[in-house]
XYZ file of C-alpha atoms in Angstrom:
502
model
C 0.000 0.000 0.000
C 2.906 2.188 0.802
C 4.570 1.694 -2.744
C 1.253 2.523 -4.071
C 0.741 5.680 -1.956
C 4.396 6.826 -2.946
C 3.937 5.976 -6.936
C 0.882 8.278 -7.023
C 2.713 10.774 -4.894
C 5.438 10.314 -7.717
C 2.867 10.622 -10.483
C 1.328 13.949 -9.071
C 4.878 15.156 -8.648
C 6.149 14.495 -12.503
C 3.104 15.743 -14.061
C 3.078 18.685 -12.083
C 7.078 19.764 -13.043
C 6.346 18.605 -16.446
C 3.095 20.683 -17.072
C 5.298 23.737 -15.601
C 8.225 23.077 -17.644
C 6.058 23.258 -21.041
C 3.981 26.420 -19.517
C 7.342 28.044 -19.077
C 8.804 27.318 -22.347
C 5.629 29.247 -23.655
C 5.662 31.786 -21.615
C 9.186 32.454 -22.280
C 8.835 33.548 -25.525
C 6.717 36.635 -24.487
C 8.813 38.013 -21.952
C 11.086 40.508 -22.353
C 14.864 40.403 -21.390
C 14.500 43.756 -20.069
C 13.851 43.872 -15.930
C 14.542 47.603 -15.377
C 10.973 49.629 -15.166
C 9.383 46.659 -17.357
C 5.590 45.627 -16.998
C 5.210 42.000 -17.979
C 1.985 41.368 -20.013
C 0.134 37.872 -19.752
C -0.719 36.305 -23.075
C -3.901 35.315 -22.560
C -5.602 32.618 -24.313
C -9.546 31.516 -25.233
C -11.277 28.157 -23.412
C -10.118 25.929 -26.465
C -6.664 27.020 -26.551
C -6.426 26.171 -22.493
C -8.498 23.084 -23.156
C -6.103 21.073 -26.140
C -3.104 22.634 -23.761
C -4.088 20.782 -20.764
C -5.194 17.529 -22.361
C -1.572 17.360 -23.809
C 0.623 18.162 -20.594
C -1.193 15.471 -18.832
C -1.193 13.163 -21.772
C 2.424 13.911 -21.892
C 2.981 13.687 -18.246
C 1.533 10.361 -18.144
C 3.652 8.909 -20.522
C 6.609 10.044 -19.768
C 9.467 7.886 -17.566
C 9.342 8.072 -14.272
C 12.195 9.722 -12.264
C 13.796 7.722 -9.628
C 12.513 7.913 -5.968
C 15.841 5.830 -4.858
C 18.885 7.081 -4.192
C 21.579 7.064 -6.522
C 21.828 8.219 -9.903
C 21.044 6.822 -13.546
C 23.500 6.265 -15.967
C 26.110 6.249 -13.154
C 26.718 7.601 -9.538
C 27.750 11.461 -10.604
C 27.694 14.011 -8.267
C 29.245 17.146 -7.525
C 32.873 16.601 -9.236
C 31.169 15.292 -11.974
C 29.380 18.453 -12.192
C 32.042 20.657 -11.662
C 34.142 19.214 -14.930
C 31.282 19.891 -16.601
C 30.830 23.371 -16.023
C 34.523 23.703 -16.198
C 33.863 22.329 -20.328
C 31.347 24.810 -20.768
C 33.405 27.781 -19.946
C 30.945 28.584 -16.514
C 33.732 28.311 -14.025
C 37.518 29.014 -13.913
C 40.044 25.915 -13.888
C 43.209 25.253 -12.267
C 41.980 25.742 -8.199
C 43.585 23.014 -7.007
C 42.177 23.957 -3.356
C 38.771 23.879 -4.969
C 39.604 20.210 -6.746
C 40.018 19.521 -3.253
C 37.028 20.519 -0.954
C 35.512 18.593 -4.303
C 36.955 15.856 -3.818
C 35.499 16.070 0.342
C 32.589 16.557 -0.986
C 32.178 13.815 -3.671
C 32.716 11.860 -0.727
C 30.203 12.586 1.262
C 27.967 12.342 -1.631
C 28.722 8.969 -2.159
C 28.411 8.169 1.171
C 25.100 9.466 1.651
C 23.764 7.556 -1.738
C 25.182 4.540 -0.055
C 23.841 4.945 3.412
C 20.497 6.570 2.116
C 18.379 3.718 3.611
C 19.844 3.842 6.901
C 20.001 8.047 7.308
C 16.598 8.426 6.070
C 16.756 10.288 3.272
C 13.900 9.267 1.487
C 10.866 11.813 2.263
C 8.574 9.528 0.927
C 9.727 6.549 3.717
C 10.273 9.351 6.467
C 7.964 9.143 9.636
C 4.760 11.636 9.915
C 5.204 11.961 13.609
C 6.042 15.689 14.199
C 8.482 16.922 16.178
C 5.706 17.038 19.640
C 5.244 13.688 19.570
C 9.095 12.653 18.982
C 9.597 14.636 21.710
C 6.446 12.831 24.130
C 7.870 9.179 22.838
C 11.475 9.999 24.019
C 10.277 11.026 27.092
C 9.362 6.862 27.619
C 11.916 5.888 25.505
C 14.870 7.136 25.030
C 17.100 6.620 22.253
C 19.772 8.196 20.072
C 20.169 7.428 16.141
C 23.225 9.181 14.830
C 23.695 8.881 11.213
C 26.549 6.440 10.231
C 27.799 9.168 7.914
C 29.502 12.260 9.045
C 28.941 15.739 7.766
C 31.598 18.511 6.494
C 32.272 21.875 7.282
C 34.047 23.890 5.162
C 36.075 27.420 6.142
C 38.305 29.431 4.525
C 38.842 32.808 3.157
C 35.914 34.973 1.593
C 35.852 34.466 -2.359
C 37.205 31.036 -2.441
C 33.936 29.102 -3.656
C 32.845 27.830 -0.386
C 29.338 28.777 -0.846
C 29.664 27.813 -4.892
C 30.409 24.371 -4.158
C 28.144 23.419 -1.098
C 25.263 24.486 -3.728
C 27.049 22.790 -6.143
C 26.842 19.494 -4.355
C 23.387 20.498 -3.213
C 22.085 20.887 -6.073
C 23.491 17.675 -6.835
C 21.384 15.469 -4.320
C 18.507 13.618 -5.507
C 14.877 15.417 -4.945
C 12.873 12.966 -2.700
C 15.604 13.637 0.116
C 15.068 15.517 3.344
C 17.641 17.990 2.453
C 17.198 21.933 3.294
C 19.726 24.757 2.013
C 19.646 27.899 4.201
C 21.834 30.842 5.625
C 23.180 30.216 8.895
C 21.279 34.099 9.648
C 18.115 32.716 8.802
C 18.439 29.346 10.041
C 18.608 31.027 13.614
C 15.514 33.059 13.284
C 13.800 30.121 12.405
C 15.152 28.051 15.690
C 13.663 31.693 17.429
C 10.573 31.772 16.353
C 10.119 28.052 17.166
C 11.295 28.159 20.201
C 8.798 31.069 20.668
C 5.974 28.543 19.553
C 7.196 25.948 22.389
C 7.080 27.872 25.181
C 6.355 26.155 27.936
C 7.406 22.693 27.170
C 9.981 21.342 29.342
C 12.846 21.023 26.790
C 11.760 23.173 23.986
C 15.034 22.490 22.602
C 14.482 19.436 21.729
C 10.490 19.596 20.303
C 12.594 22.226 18.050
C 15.369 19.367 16.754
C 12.835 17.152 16.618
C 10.604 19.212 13.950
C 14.253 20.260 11.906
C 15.248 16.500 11.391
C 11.668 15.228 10.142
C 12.019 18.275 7.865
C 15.568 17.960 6.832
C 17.985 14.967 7.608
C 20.520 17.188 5.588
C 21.346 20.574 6.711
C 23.041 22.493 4.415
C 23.974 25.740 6.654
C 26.156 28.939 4.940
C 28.350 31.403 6.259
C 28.123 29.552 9.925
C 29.318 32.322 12.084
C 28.411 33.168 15.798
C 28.551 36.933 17.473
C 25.466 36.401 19.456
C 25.413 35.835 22.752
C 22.232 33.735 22.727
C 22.691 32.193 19.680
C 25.984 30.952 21.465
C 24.295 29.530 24.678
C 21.575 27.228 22.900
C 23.832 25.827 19.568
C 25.534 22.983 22.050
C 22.119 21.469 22.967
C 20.436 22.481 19.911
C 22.991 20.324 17.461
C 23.628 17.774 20.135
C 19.705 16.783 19.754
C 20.123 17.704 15.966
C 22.712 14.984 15.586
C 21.134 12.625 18.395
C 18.163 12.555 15.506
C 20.419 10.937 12.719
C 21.026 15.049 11.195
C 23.962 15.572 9.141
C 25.163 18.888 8.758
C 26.965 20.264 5.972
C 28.451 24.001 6.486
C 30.588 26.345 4.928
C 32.351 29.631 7.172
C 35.133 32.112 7.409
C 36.510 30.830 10.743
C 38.014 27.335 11.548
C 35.764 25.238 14.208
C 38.446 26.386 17.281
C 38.177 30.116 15.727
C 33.949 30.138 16.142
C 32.689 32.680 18.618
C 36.705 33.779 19.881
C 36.837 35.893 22.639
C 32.894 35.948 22.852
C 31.195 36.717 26.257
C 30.399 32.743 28.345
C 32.804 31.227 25.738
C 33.339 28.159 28.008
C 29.684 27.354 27.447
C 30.575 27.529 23.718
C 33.174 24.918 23.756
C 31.284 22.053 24.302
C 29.724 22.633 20.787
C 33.098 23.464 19.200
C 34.062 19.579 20.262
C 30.482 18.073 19.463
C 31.064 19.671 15.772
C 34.645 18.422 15.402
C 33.000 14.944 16.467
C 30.263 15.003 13.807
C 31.867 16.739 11.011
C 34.536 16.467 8.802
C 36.632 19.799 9.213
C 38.489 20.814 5.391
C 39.904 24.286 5.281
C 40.196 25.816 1.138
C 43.359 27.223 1.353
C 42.935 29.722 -2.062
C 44.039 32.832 -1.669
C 42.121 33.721 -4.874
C 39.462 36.079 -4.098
C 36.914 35.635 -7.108
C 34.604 38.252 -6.617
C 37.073 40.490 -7.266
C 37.555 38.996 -10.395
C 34.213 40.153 -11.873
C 34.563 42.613 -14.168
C 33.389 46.582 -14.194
C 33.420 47.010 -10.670
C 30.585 50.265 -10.647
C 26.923 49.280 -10.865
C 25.205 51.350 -8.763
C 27.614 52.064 -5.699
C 28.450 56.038 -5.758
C 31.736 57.765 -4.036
C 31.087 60.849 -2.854
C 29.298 63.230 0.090
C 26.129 65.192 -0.762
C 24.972 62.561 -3.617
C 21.364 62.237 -2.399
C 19.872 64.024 -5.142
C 21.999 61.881 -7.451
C 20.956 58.482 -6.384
C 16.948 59.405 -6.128
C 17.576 59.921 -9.310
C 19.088 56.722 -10.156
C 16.327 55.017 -7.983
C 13.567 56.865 -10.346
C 15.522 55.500 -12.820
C 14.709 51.881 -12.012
C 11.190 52.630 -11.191
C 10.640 53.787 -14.136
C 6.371 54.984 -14.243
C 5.803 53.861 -10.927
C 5.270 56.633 -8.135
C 7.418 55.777 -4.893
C 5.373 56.708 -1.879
C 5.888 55.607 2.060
C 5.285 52.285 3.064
C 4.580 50.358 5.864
C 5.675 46.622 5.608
C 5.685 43.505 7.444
C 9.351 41.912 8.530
C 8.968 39.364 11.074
C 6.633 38.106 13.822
C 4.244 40.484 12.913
C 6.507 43.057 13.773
C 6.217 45.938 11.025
C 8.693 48.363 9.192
C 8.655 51.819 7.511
C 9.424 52.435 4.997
C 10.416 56.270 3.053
C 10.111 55.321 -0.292
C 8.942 52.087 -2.310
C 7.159 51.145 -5.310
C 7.831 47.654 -7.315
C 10.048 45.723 -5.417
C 12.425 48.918 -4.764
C 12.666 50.702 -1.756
C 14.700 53.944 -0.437
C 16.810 54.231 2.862
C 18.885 56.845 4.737
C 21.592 54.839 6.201
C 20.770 55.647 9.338
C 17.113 54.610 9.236
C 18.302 50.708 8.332
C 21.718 50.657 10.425
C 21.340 53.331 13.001
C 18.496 52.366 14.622
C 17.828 48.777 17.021
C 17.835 46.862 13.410
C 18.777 43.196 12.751
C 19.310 40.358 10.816
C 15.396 39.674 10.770
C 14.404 43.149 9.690
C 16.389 43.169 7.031
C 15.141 39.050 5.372
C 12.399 40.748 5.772
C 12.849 43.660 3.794
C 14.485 41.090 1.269
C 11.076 39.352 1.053
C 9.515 42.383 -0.030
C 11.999 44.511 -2.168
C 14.334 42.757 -4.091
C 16.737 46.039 -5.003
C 17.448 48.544 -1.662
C 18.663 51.978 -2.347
C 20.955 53.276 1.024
C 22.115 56.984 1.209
C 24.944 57.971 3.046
C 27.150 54.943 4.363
C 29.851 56.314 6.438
C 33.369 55.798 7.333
C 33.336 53.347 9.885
C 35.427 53.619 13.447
C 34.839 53.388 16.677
C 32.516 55.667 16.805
C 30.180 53.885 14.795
C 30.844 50.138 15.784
C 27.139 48.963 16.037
C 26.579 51.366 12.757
C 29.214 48.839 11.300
C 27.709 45.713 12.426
C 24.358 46.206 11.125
C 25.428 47.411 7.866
C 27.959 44.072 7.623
C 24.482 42.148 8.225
C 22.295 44.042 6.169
C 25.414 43.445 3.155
C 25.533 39.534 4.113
C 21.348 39.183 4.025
C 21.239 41.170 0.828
C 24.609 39.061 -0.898
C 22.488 35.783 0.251
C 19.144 37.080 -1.526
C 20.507 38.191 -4.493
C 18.944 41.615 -3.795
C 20.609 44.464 -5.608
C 22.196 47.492 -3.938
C 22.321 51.252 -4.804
C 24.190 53.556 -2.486
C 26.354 56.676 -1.924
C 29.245 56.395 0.717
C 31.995 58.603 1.838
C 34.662 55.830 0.613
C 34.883 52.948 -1.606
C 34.288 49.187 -0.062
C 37.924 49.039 1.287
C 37.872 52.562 2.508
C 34.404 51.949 4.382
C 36.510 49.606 6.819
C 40.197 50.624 6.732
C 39.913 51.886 10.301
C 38.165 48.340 11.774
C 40.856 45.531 12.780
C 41.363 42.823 14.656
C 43.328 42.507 17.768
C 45.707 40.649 16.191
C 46.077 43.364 13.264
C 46.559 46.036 16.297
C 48.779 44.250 18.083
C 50.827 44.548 14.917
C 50.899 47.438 14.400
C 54.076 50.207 14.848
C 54.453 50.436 18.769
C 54.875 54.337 20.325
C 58.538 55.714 20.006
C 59.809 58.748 21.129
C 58.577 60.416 18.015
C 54.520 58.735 18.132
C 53.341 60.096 21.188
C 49.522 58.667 22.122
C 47.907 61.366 20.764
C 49.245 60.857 17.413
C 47.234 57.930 17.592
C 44.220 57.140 15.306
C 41.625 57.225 18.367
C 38.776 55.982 15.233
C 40.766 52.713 15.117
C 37.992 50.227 16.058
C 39.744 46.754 17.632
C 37.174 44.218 17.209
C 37.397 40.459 16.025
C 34.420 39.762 14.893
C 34.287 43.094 12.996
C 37.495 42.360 11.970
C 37.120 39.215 10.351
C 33.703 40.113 8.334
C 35.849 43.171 7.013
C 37.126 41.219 3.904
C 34.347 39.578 3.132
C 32.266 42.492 3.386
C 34.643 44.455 1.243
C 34.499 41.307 -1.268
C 30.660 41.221 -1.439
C 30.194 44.804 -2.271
C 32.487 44.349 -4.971
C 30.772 41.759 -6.285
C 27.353 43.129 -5.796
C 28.169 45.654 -8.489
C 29.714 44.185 -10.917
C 28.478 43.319 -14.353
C 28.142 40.053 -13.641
C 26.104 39.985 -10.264
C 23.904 42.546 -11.467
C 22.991 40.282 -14.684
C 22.190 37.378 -12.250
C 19.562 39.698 -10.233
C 17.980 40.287 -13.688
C 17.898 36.786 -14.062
C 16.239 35.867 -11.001
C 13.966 38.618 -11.549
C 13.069 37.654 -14.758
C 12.614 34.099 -13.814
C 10.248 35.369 -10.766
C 8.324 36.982 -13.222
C 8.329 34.181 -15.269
C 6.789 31.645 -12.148
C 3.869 33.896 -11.281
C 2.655 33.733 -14.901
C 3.190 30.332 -14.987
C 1.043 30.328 -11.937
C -1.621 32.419 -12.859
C -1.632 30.441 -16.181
C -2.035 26.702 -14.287
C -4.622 29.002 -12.085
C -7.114 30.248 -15.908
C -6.183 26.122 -16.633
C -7.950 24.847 -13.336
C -10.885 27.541 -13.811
């Protein structure tokens, strides 16, 4: 009954792609390749025209091959490396990384690992338990038991630019459909761990009711840019990913800092540790040594990022530009928990900042997905030099850069310095502690009292510097049209399948 439940699961599932894939192709033709201060116009079709269409995607869809629902792949194992050469053949990526051949090579691993072990981690949505997370929770209560997956996960770290994110999506993207896999930013993994916790209150461990509900979801975590500067976040990741793992998870991260490095010289530390060595214990730890920074290999680094004070009339013009007809007026919009945001100017997925309104005020990573849900381009005026002066300025703006890099949102700003300018005066203790000691001739007041000493700060400097780079180049800015293009494209493909059903 089972096999019979999933092959008309499977059926649903194939016709459904399918029938999108064909709408798509259609629809394609009609839109233009234009994004900025475009209208997209649905071709609309009579009762017959819907009518032979439908009777030939499910005519289609029913005779087509099934795709498998086991693990493995046809036609051989592939998998990420496999992948890789092949973009390497079609000119998409650069060769001759050796460090990236490398964390490949982890990584075609742990893919065939998992393909082997599928059965036994649980891959398989389709053969997954329904119990949710509650009633995990009330049965381990009587029983208790532990079911740690037989295959270890991988975190990657290295330097920012080296293709750490690139090739965990790579081998994502890689992994066969019908497995309990989720891909999210470390950032907004969190707030989703937050608000569930939120929803548990009241339970004796609500820790663990949370775990519980992440590994019937995903067995496979697939967590980027894991980093840790909250204090809170700090205290609960030990018991959080010891239940995570105790429930057969396997996690699969990429960072900036080694495992030891995570959360250094953060306040309660030694409550940290324990998950440092838990991590070690679960993962497999592979540093990409490439000191090749390719963002910064994109060419015409300009877009939309302005040098200069007193641009404000400059870049509403610019934003006016990308509007195009539409009016921008005030808005008010939702960001998280029902919490809700203002905003000074937004029409069609754009919306207008002062700096200080988004990074000078009690801001965080939430507010700003949020924002991300609902404009996908964000126009900032006036980032400053940052010092010490402006720490917390700093830190929000670093977030606000890393939630908009991981959206694919595009940026227009002014600022008083380029990307490398913005930061100059932020370094890490280390950095200061290099620096030219006093002599007779450097007095302490020759010192630069805007030098801001901060680690964490520190170490996001680079890749801060390397994302808004990259966020206006030529080719990042082609990839936002892209996506925005193929958003467009979805929703008509939706309302289509919607005039279909009618």
């Amino acid at each position: 009954m089972r096999a019979v439940v999933r092959a008309g699961r499977h059926i649903r599932c194939v016709s459904s792609i399918q029938e999108r894939e064909l709408l798509k192709t259609g629809v394609r033709r009609h839109i233009s390749s234009e994004v900025q201060g475009s209208n997209y116009k649905l071709l609309r079709k009579d009762e017959h025209d819907r009518g032979v269409l439908y009777s030939y995607l499910v005519s289609r869809a029913l005779s087509s091959p099934a795709a498998k629902h086991t693990s493995g792949v046809e036609g051989g194992r592939g998998g990420p490396f496999v992948e890789y050469e092949r973009r390497i053949a079609a000119g998409e990526l650069m060769d001759g990384d050796s460090c990236q051949v490398g964390t490949l090579k982890e990584l075609q691993r742990l893919y065939d690992q998992l393909v082997d072990s599928a059965n036994a981690c649980k891959l398989d949505k389709y053969e997954a338990s329904d119990k949710i997370g509650r009633s995990r929770w009330f049965w381990s209560r009587l029983i208790p038991q532990s079911s740690v997956s037989p295959v270890k996960g991988l975190y990657l770290y290295g330097g920012v630019g080296t293709g750490k994110t690139m090739l965990m999506d790579l081998f994502y993207d890689q992994l066969p459909s019908n497995w309990r896999k989720k891909r999210i930013h470390f950032h907004d993994f969190m707030l989703t761990v937050h608000s569930r916790l939120q929803k548990h209150k009241g339970v004796a461990d609500p820790l663990e009711v949370v775990a519980g509900e992440i590994a019937d979801e995903s067995i496979l975590l697939c967590l980027d840019e894991f980093m840790v500067t909250d204090v809170a976040d700090a205290l609960i990741l030990n018991r959080l990913f010891k239940h995570l793992f105790d429930n057969g998870v396997i996690l699969v991260a990429t960072s900036n800092r080694a495992p030891d490095s995570l959360y250094e010289c953060g306040l309660q530390r030694d409550l940290f540790l324990p998950f440092i060595a838990t991590l070690k214990e679960r993962c497999v730890s592979h540093e990409i040594g490439s000191a090749v920074d390719y963002r910064k290999l994109t060419s015409a680094q300009l877009g939309f990022y302005f040098v200069g004070k007193e641009l404000s009339a400059f870049l509403k013009e610019k934003f006016q530009e990308l509007i195009g007809e539409h009016s921008a007026s005030p808005q008010e919009v939702e960001v998280v928990m029902g919490r809700k945001l203002q905003v000074p100017l937004g029409t069609n997925g754009c919306a207008y900042f002062p700096f200080e309104y988004l990074c000078d005020r009690p801001l965080g990573a939430a507010d700003y997905f949020g924002l991300c849900k609902n404009f996908h381009t964000l126009a900032l005026d006036g980032v400053p030099i940052f010092g010490l002066h402006n720490k917390t300025a700093a830190y929000r703006f670093v977030t606000l850069v890393d939630v908009m890099y991981e959206n694919k949102a595009r940026l227009l700003c002014t600022a008083e310095g380029t990307p490398m300018e913005l930061l100059q005066k932020v370094v890490t203790i280390s950095d200061a502690q290099h620096m030219a000691p006093r002599t007779s001739s450097r007095s302490k007041k020759n010192d630069d009292s805007e030098l801001c000493v901060d680690n964490e700060l520190g170490f996001a400097k680079d890749r801060t510097i390397s994302r808004l780079t990259e966020m206006n180049s030529k080719e990042y800015l082609e990839q936002h049209a892209s996506m925005l293009a193929d958003r467009q494209q979805a929703s008509e493909v939706n309302t289509m399948e919607e005039l279909i059903q009618a």
